[in-house]
mmCIF file of C-alpha atoms and ligand atoms in Angstrom:
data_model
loop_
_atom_site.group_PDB
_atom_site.id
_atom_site.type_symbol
_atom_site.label_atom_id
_atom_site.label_comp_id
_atom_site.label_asym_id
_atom_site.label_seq_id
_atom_site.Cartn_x
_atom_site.Cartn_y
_atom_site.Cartn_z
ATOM 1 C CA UNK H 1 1.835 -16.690 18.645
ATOM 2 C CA UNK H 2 5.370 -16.681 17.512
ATOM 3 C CA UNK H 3 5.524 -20.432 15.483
ATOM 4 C CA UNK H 4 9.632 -20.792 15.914
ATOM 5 C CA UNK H 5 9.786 -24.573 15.402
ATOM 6 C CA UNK H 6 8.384 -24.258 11.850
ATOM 7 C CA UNK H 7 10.408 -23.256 8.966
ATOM 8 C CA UNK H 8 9.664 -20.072 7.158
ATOM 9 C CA UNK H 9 9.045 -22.080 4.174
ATOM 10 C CA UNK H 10 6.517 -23.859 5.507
ATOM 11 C CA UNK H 11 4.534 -20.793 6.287
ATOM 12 C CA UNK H 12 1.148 -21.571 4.471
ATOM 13 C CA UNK H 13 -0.970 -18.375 4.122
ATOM 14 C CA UNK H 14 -3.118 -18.939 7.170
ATOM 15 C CA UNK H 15 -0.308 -18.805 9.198
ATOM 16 C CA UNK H 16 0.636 -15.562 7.993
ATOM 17 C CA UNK H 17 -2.600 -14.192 8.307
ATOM 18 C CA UNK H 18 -3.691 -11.745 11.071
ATOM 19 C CA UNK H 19 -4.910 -13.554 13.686
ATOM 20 C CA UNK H 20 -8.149 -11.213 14.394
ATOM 21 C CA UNK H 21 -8.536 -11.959 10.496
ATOM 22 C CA UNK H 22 -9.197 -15.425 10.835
ATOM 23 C CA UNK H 23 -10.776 -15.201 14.146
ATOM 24 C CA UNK H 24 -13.309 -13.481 12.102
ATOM 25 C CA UNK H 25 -12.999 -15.071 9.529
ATOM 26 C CA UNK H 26 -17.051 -16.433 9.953
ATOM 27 C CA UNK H 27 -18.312 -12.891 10.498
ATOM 28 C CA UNK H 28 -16.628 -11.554 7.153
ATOM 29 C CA UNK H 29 -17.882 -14.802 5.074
ATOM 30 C CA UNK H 30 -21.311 -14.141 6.374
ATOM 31 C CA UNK H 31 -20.644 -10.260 5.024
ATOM 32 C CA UNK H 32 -19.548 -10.870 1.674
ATOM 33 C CA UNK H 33 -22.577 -13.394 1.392
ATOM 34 C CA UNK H 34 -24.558 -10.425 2.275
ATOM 35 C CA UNK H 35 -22.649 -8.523 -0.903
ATOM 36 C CA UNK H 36 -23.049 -10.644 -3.035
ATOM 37 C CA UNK H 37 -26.903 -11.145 -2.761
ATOM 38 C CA UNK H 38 -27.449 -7.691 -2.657
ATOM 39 C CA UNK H 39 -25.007 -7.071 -6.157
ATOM 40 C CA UNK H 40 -22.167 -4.813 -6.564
ATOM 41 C CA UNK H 41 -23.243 -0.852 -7.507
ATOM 42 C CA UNK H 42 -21.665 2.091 -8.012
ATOM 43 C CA UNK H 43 -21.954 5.551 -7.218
ATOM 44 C CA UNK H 44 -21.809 8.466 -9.194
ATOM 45 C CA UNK H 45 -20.930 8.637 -13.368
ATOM 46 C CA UNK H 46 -18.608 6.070 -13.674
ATOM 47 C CA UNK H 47 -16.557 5.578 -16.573
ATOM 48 C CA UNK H 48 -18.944 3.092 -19.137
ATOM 49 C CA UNK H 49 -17.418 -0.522 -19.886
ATOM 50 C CA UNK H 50 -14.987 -0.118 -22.758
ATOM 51 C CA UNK H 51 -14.942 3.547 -22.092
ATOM 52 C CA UNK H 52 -10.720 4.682 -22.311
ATOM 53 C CA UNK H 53 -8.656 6.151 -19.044
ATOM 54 C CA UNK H 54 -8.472 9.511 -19.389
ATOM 55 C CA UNK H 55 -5.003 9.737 -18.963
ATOM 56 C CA UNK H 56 -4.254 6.660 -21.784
ATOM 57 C CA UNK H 57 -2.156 8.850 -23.884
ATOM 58 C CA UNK H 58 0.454 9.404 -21.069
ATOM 59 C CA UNK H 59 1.168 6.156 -20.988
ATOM 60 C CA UNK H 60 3.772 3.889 -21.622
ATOM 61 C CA UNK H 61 5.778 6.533 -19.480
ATOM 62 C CA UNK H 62 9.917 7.216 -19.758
ATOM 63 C CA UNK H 63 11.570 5.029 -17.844
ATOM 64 C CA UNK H 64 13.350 6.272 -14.525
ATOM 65 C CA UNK H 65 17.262 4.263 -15.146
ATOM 66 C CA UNK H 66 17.779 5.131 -11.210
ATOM 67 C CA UNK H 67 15.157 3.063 -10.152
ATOM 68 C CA UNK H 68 15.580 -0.445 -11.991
ATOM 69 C CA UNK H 69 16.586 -3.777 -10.283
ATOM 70 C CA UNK H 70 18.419 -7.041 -10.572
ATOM 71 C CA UNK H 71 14.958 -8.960 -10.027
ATOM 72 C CA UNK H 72 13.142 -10.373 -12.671
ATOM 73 C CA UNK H 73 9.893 -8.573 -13.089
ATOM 74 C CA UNK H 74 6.648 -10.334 -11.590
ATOM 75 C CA UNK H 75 4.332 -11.429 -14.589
ATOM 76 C CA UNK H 76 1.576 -9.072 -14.357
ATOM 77 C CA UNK H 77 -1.112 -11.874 -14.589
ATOM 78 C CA UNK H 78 0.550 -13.213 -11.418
ATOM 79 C CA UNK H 79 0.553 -9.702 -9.447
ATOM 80 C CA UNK H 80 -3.028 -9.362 -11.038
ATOM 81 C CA UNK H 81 -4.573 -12.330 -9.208
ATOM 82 C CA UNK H 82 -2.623 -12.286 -5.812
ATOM 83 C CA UNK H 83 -3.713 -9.064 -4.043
ATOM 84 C CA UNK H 84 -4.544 -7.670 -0.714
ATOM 85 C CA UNK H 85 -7.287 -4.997 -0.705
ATOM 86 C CA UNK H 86 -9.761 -5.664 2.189
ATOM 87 C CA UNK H 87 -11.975 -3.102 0.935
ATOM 88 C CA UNK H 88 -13.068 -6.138 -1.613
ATOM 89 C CA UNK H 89 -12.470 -9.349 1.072
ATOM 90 C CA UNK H 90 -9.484 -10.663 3.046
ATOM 91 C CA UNK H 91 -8.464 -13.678 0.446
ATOM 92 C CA UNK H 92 -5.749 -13.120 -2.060
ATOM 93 C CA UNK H 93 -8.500 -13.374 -5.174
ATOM 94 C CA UNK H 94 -10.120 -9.828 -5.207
ATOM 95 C CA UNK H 95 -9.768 -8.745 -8.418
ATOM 96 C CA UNK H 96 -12.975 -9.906 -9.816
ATOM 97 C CA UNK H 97 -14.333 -7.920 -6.880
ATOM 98 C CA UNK H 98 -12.384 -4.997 -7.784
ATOM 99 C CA UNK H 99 -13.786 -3.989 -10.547
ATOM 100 C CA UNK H 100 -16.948 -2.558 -8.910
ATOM 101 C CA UNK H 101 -15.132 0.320 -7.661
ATOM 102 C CA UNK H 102 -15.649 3.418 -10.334
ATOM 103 C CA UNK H 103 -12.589 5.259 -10.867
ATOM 104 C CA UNK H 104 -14.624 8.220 -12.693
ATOM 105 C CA UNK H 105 -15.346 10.696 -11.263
ATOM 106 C CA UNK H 106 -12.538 10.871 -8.328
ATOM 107 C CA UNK H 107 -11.723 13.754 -6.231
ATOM 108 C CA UNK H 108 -8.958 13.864 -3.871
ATOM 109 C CA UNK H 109 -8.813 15.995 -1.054
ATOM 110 C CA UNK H 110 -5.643 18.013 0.116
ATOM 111 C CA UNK H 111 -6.615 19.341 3.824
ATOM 112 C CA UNK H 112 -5.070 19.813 7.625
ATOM 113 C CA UNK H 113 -2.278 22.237 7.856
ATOM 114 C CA UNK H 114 -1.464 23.397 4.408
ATOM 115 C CA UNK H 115 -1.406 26.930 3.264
ATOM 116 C CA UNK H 116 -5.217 26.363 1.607
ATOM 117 C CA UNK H 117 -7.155 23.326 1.742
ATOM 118 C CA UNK H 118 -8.491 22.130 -1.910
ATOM 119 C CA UNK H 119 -9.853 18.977 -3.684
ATOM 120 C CA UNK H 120 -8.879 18.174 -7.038
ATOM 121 C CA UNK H 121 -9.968 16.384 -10.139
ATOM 122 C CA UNK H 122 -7.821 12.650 -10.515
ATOM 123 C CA UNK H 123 -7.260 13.623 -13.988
ATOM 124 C CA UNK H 124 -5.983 17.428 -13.458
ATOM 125 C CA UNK H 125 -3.815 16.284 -10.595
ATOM 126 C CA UNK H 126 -2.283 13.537 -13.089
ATOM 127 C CA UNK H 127 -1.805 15.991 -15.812
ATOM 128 C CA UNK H 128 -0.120 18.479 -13.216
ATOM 129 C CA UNK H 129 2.472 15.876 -12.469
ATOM 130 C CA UNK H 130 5.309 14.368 -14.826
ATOM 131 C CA UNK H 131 4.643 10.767 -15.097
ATOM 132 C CA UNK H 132 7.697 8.248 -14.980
ATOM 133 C CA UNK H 133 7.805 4.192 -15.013
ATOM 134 C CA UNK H 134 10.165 2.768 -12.137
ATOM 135 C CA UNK H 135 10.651 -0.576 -10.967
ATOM 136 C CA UNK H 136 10.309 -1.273 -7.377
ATOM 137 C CA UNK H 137 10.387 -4.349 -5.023
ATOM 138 C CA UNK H 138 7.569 -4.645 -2.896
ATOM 139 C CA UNK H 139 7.907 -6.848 0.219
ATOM 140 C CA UNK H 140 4.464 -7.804 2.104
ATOM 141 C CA UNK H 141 4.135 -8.366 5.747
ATOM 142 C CA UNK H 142 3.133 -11.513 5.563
ATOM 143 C CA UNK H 143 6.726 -12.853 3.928
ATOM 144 C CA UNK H 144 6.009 -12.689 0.263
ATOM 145 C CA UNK H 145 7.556 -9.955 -2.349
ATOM 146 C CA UNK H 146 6.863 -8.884 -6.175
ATOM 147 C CA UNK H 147 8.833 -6.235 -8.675
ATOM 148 C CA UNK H 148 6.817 -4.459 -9.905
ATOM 149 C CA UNK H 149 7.142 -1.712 -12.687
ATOM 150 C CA UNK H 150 4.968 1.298 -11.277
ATOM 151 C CA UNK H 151 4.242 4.458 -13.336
ATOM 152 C CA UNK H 152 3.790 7.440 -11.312
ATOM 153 C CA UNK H 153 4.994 10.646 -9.871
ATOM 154 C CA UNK H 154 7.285 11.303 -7.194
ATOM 155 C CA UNK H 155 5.299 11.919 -3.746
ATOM 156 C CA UNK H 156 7.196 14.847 -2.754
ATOM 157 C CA UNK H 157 5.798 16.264 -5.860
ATOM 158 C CA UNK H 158 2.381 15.739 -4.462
ATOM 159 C CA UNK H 159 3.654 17.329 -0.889
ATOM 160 C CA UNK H 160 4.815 20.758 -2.870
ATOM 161 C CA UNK H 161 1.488 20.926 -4.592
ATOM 162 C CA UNK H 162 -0.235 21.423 -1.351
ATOM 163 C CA UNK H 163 1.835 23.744 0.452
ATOM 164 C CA UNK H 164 2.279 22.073 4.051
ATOM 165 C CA UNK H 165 2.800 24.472 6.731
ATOM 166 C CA UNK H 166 5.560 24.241 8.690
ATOM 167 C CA UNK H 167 4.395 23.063 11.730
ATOM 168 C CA UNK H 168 2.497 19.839 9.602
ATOM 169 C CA UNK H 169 5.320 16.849 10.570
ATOM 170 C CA UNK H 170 3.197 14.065 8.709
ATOM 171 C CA UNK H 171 1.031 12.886 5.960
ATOM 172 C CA UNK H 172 -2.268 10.977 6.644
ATOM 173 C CA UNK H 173 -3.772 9.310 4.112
ATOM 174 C CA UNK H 174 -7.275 7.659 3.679
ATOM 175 C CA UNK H 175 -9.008 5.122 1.024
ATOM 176 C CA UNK H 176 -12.557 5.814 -0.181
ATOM 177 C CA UNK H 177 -15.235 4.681 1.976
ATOM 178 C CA UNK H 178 -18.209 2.880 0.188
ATOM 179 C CA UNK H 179 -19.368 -0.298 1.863
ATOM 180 C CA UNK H 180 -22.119 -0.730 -1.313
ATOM 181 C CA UNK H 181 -19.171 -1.190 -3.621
ATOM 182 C CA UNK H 182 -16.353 -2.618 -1.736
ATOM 183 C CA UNK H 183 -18.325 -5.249 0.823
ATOM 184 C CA UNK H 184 -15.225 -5.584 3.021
ATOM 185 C CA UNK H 185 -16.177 -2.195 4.829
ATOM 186 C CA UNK H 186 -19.357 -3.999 5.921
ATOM 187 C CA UNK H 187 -16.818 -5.242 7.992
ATOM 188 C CA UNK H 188 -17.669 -3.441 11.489
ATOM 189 C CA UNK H 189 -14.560 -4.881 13.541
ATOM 190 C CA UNK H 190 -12.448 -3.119 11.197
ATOM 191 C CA UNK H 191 -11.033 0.707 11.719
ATOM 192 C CA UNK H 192 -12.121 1.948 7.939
ATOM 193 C CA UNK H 193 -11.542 3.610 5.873
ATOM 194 C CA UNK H 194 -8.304 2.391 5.584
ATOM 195 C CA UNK H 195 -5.668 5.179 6.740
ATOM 196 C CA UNK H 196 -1.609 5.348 6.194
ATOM 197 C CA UNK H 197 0.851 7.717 7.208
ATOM 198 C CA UNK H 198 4.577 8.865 6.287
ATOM 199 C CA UNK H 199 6.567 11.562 8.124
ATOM 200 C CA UNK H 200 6.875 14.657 6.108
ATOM 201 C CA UNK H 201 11.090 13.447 5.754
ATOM 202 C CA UNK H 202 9.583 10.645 4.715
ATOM 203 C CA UNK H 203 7.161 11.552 1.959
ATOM 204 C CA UNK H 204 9.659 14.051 0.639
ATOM 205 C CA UNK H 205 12.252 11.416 0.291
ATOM 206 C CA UNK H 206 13.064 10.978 -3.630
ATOM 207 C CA UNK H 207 11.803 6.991 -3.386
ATOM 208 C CA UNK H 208 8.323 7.528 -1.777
ATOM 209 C CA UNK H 209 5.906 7.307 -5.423
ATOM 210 C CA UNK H 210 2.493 7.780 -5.861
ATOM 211 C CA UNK H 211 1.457 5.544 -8.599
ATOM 212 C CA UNK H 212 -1.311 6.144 -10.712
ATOM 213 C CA UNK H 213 -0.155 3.329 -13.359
ATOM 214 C CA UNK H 214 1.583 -0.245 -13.655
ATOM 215 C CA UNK H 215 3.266 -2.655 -16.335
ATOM 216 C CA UNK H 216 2.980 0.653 -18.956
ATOM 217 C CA UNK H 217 -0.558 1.458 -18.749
ATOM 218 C CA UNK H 218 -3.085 2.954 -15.973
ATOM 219 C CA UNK H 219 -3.159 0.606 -12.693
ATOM 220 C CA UNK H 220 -5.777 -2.092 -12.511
ATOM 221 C CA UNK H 221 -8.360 -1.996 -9.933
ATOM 222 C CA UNK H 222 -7.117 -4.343 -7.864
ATOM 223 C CA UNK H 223 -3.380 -2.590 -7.746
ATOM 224 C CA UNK H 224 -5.153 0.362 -5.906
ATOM 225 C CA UNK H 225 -6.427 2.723 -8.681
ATOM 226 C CA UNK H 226 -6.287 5.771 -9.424
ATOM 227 C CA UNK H 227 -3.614 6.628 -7.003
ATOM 228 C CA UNK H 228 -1.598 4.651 -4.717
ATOM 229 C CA UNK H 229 1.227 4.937 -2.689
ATOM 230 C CA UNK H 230 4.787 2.615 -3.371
ATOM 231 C CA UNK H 231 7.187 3.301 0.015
ATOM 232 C CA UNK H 232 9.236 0.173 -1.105
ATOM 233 C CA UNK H 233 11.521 0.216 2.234
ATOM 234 C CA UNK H 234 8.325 -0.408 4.200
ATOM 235 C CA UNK H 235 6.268 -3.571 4.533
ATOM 236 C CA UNK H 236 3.503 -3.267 1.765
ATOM 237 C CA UNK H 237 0.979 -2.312 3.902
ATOM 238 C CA UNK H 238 1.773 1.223 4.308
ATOM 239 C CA UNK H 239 1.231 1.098 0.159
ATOM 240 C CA UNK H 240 -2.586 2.484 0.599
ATOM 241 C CA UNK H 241 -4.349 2.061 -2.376
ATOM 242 C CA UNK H 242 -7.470 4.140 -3.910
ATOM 243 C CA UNK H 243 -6.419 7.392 -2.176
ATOM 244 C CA UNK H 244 -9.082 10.045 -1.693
ATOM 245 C CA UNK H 245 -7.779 12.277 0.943
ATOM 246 C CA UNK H 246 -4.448 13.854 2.061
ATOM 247 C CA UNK H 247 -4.064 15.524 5.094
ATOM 248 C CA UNK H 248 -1.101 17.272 6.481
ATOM 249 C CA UNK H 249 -0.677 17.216 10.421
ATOM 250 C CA UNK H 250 1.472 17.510 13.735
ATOM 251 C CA UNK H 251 -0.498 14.735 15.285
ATOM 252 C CA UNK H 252 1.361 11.160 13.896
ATOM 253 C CA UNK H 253 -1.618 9.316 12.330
ATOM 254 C CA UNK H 254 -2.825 5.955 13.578
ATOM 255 C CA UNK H 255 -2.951 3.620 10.556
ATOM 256 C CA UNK H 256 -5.456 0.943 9.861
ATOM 257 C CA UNK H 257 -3.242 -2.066 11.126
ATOM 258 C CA UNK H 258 -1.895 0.005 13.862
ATOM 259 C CA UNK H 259 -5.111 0.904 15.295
ATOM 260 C CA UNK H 260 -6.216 -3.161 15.122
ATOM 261 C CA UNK H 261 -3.637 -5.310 16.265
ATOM 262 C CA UNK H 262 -0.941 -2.031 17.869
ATOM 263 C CA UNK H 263 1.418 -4.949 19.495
ATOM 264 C CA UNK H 264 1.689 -6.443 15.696
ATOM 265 C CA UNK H 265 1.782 -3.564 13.255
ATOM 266 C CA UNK H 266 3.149 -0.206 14.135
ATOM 267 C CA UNK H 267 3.388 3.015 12.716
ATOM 268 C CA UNK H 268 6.875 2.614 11.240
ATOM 269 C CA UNK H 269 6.879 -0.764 9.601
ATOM 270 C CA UNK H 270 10.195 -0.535 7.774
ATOM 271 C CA UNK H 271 11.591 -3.869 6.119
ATOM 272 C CA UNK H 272 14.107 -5.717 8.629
ATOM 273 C CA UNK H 273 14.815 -9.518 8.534
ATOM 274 C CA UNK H 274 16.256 -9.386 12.368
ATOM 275 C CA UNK H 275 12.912 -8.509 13.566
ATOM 276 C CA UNK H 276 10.448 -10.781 13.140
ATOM 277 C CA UNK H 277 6.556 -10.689 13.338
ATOM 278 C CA UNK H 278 5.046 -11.376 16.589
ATOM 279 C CA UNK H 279 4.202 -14.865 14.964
ATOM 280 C CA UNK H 280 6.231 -15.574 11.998
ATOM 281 C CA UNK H 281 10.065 -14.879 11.205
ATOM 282 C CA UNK H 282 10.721 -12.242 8.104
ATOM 283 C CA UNK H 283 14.161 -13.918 7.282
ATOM 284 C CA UNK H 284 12.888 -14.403 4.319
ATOM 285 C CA UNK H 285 10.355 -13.972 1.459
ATOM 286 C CA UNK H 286 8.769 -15.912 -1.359
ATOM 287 C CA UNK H 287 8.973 -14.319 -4.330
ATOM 288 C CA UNK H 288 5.679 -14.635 -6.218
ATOM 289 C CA UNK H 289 5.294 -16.325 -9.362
ATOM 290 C CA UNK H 290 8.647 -18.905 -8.376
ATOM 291 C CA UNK H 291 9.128 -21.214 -6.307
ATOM 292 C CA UNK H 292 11.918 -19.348 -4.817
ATOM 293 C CA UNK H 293 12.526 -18.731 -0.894
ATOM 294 C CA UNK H 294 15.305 -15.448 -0.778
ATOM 295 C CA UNK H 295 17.010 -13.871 1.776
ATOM 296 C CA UNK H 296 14.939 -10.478 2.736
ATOM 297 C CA UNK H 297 17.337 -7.468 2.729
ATOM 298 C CA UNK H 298 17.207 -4.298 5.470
ATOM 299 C CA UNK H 299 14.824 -1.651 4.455
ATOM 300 C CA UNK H 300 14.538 -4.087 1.190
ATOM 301 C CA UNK H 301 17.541 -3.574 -0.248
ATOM 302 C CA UNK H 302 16.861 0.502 -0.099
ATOM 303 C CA UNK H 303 18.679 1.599 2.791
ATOM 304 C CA UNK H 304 21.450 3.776 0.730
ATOM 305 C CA UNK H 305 18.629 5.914 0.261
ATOM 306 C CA UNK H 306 16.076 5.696 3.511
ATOM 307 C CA UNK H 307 18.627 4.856 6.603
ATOM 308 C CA UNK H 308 19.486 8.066 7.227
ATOM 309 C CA UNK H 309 16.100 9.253 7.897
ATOM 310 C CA UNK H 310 16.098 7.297 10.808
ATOM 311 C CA UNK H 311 19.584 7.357 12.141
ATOM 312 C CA UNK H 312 18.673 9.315 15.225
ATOM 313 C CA UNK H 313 15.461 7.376 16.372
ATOM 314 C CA UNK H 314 16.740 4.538 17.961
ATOM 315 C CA UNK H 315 14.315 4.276 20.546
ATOM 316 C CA UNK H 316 11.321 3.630 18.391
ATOM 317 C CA UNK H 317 10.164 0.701 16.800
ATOM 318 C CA UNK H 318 11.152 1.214 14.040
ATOM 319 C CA UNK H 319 10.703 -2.579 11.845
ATOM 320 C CA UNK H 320 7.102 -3.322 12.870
HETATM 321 N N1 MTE P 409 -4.647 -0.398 0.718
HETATM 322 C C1 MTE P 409 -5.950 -0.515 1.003
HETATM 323 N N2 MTE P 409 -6.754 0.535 0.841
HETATM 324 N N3 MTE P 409 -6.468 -1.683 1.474
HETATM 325 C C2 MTE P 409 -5.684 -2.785 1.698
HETATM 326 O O1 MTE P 409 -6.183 -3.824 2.155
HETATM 327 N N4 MTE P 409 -3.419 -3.722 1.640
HETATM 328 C C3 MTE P 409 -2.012 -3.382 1.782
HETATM 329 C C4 MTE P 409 -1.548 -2.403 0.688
HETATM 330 N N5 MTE P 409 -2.505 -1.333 0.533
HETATM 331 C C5 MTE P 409 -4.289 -2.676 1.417
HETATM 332 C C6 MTE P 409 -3.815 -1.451 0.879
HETATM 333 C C7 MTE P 409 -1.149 -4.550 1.780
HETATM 334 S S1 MTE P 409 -1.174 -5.503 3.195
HETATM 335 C C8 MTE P 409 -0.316 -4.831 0.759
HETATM 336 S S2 MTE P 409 0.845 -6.082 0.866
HETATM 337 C C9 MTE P 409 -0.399 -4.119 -0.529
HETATM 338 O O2 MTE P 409 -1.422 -3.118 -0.535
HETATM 339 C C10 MTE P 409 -0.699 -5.125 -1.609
HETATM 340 O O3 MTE P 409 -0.603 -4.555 -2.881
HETATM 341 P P1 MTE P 409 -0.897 -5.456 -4.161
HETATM 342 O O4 MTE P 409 -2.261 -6.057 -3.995
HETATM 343 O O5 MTE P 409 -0.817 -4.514 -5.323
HETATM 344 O O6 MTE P 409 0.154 -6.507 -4.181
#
C-alpha cells in the first residue's frame, strides 16, 4: 500500500517495513524465542574472546581523498546499534546478536565461470589486496541514510583475482548459512542465504568496495564482517554482508528481496527520489543520529560516476 496522504516524516519504522515482514512478524518472534532457549553456538575454531583480528596491523588504513564527503560522519555508536542483518532478527537492535557469528576460520569461495574455481583463506585474500579507508553515504530502502568511513579494497580488485570468463555478465553473491548461529535463517518463509548481485560493469566500476573494515579498525559484527559489499548508488540492501561465496555467471541472479516481494524490490535498486516505494515516497531520508529530514539525491549523489552504466537501459527498472 502506497500511504500518499502521510508525510515522509511521519514514516515510523513499521511503516517502512516490508509488509511480509510484519505479516510474519508472530512466526519470527516465536523463532527467535526458539534461539534463544536453545543458546547461541558456533561452529568451527573461532577466534577466543579477547583474541586480536588477524589483519589488526593493517589498520587504520590511508585514506582515499577521492572518496570523502560534505556529510558529517555518523557516530559509530549510532551506526553500531541501528542495523539490518536478518540473519540475527528483523528489528534494528542486532548487534548483541551479532556477535555469535565466528569470523575465524572463513573461507570464501570464487566459482561459476572463471578461468579456475578456488576458495580462499579471509586473511590471505585481505593481505592480497591494498587496503584503503573511504567515506561513503549509504542510503537504506526504507528512507534512512548514514556516512560511513569503510576500509576496504576496491571490488574490481576482487573481480581480477578470479579471472571471469568472458561470457560471465554478473556477480552473485551469498551470506553464510548457519541457522544455529544466526536464528533469523530459522526463518523458513525467507529465500536464504541471503544472495546479491552486480553486473560485471557494475562490480568493475571504481566505486563498488568490498569492505572488510570501518571507523579505522576491522568491521564489527553487526556491519557485515569479514567482508561486505558498499555499492553506495544503490539502496543498502544490495550491501550483502558476511560474504562467503562469489560466483561469476551469464544467468542475472535473483537476490534475496527480489525473490520475496519481486513487485517491491528488484534487481537494480539504484537510489532515485522520483520513484518511490510501492508504499512509501523516497523524497527523502533521515539521516541517522539527527533529527534531520534531507532531500535524497539520484543515484545518492554518485551519478558522475555510475549514470553512464546505465544510459542505454531505459526499459528496465532501473530505481527499485
Ligand atoms: N546483508 C545480509 N546478509 N543480511 C541483511 O539483512 N541487510 C541489508 C544490507 N546487507 C542485510 C545485508 C540492508 S537492508 C541494509 S540497509 C544494509 O545491509 C544495512 O547495513 P548496516 O546494518 O551496516 O547499516
Amino acid at each position: 500500500m502506497l500511504v500518499k496522504s502521510i508525510r515522509p516524516w511521519d514514516l515510523s519504522e513499521s511503516m517502512v517495513t516490508p509488509e511480509h515482514v510484519f505479516i510474519n512478524r508472530r512466526q519470527f518472534l516465536a523463532a527467535s524465542a526458539a534461539t534463544a532457549s536453545l543458546g547461541l553456538i558456533g561452529g568451527g575454531t573461532a577466534l577466543a574472546a579477547g583474541d586480536a583480528d588477524p589483519t589488526l596491523d593493517l589498520y587504520p588504513a590511508k585514506k582515499n581523498e577521492a572518496y570523502t564527503i560534505k556529510r558529517d560522519l555518523t557516530p559509530e555508536r549510532v551506526n553500531a546499534n541501528y542495523n539490518n542483518f536478518y540473519e540475527f532478527g528483523s528489528q534494528k537492535g542486532v548487534a548483541a546478536a551479532c556477535q555469535a557469528l565466528e569470523t575465524r576460520p572463513w573461507e570464501v569461495t570464487f566459482d561459476g565461470e572463471v578461468e579456475t574455481a578456488f576458495k580462499i583463506g579471509i586473511d590471505e585474500l585481505i593481505r592480497k589486496m591494498s587496503l584503503e579507508e573511504r567515506l561513503y553515504r549509504h542510503r537504506c530502502v526504507e528512507a534512512w541514510s548514514m556516512t560511513v568511513p569503510w576500509t576496504g579494497f576496491a571490488l574490481k580488485d576482487l573481480v581480477a583475482l578470479a579471472k571471469p570468463l568472458s561470457s560471465a555478465k554478473y556477480l552473485e553473491m551469498k551470506t553464510f548459512m548457519n541457522p544455529d548461529v544466526a536464528g533469523g535463517q530459522r526463518a523458513t518463509w525467507y529465500p536464504w542465504p541471503y544472495t546479491e548481485g552486480l553486473t560485471i560493469e557494475e562490480a568493475t566500476n571504481d566505486l563498488a568496495f568490498m569492505v572488510t573494515g570501518a571507523y579505522g579498525k576491522p568491521a564489527a559484527k553487526q556491519f557485515g564482517a569479514p567482508l561486505r559489499l558498499a555499492v553506495p548508488w544503490k539502496y543498502g540492501f544490495k550491501s550483502i554482508k558476511s560474504i562467503v561465496k562469489f560466483t561469476f555467471t551469464s544467468k542475472r541472479p535473483k537476490s534475496f528481496w527480489e525473490d520475496l516481494a519481486p513487485a517491491e524490490y528488484g534487481f537494480w535498486a539504484n537510489v532515485n527520489p522520483e520513484v518511490p516505494h510501492r508504499r512509501w515516497s523516497q523524497a527523502t531520508e533521515k539521516v541517522l543520529g539527527t533529527n534531520h529530514r534531507v532531500p535524497t539525491v539520484l543515484y545518492n549523489g554518485y551519478g558522475d560516476q555510475v549514470a553512464d552504466l546505465y544510459k542505454d537501459m531505459k526499459s528496465e527498472p532501473l530505481f527499485m
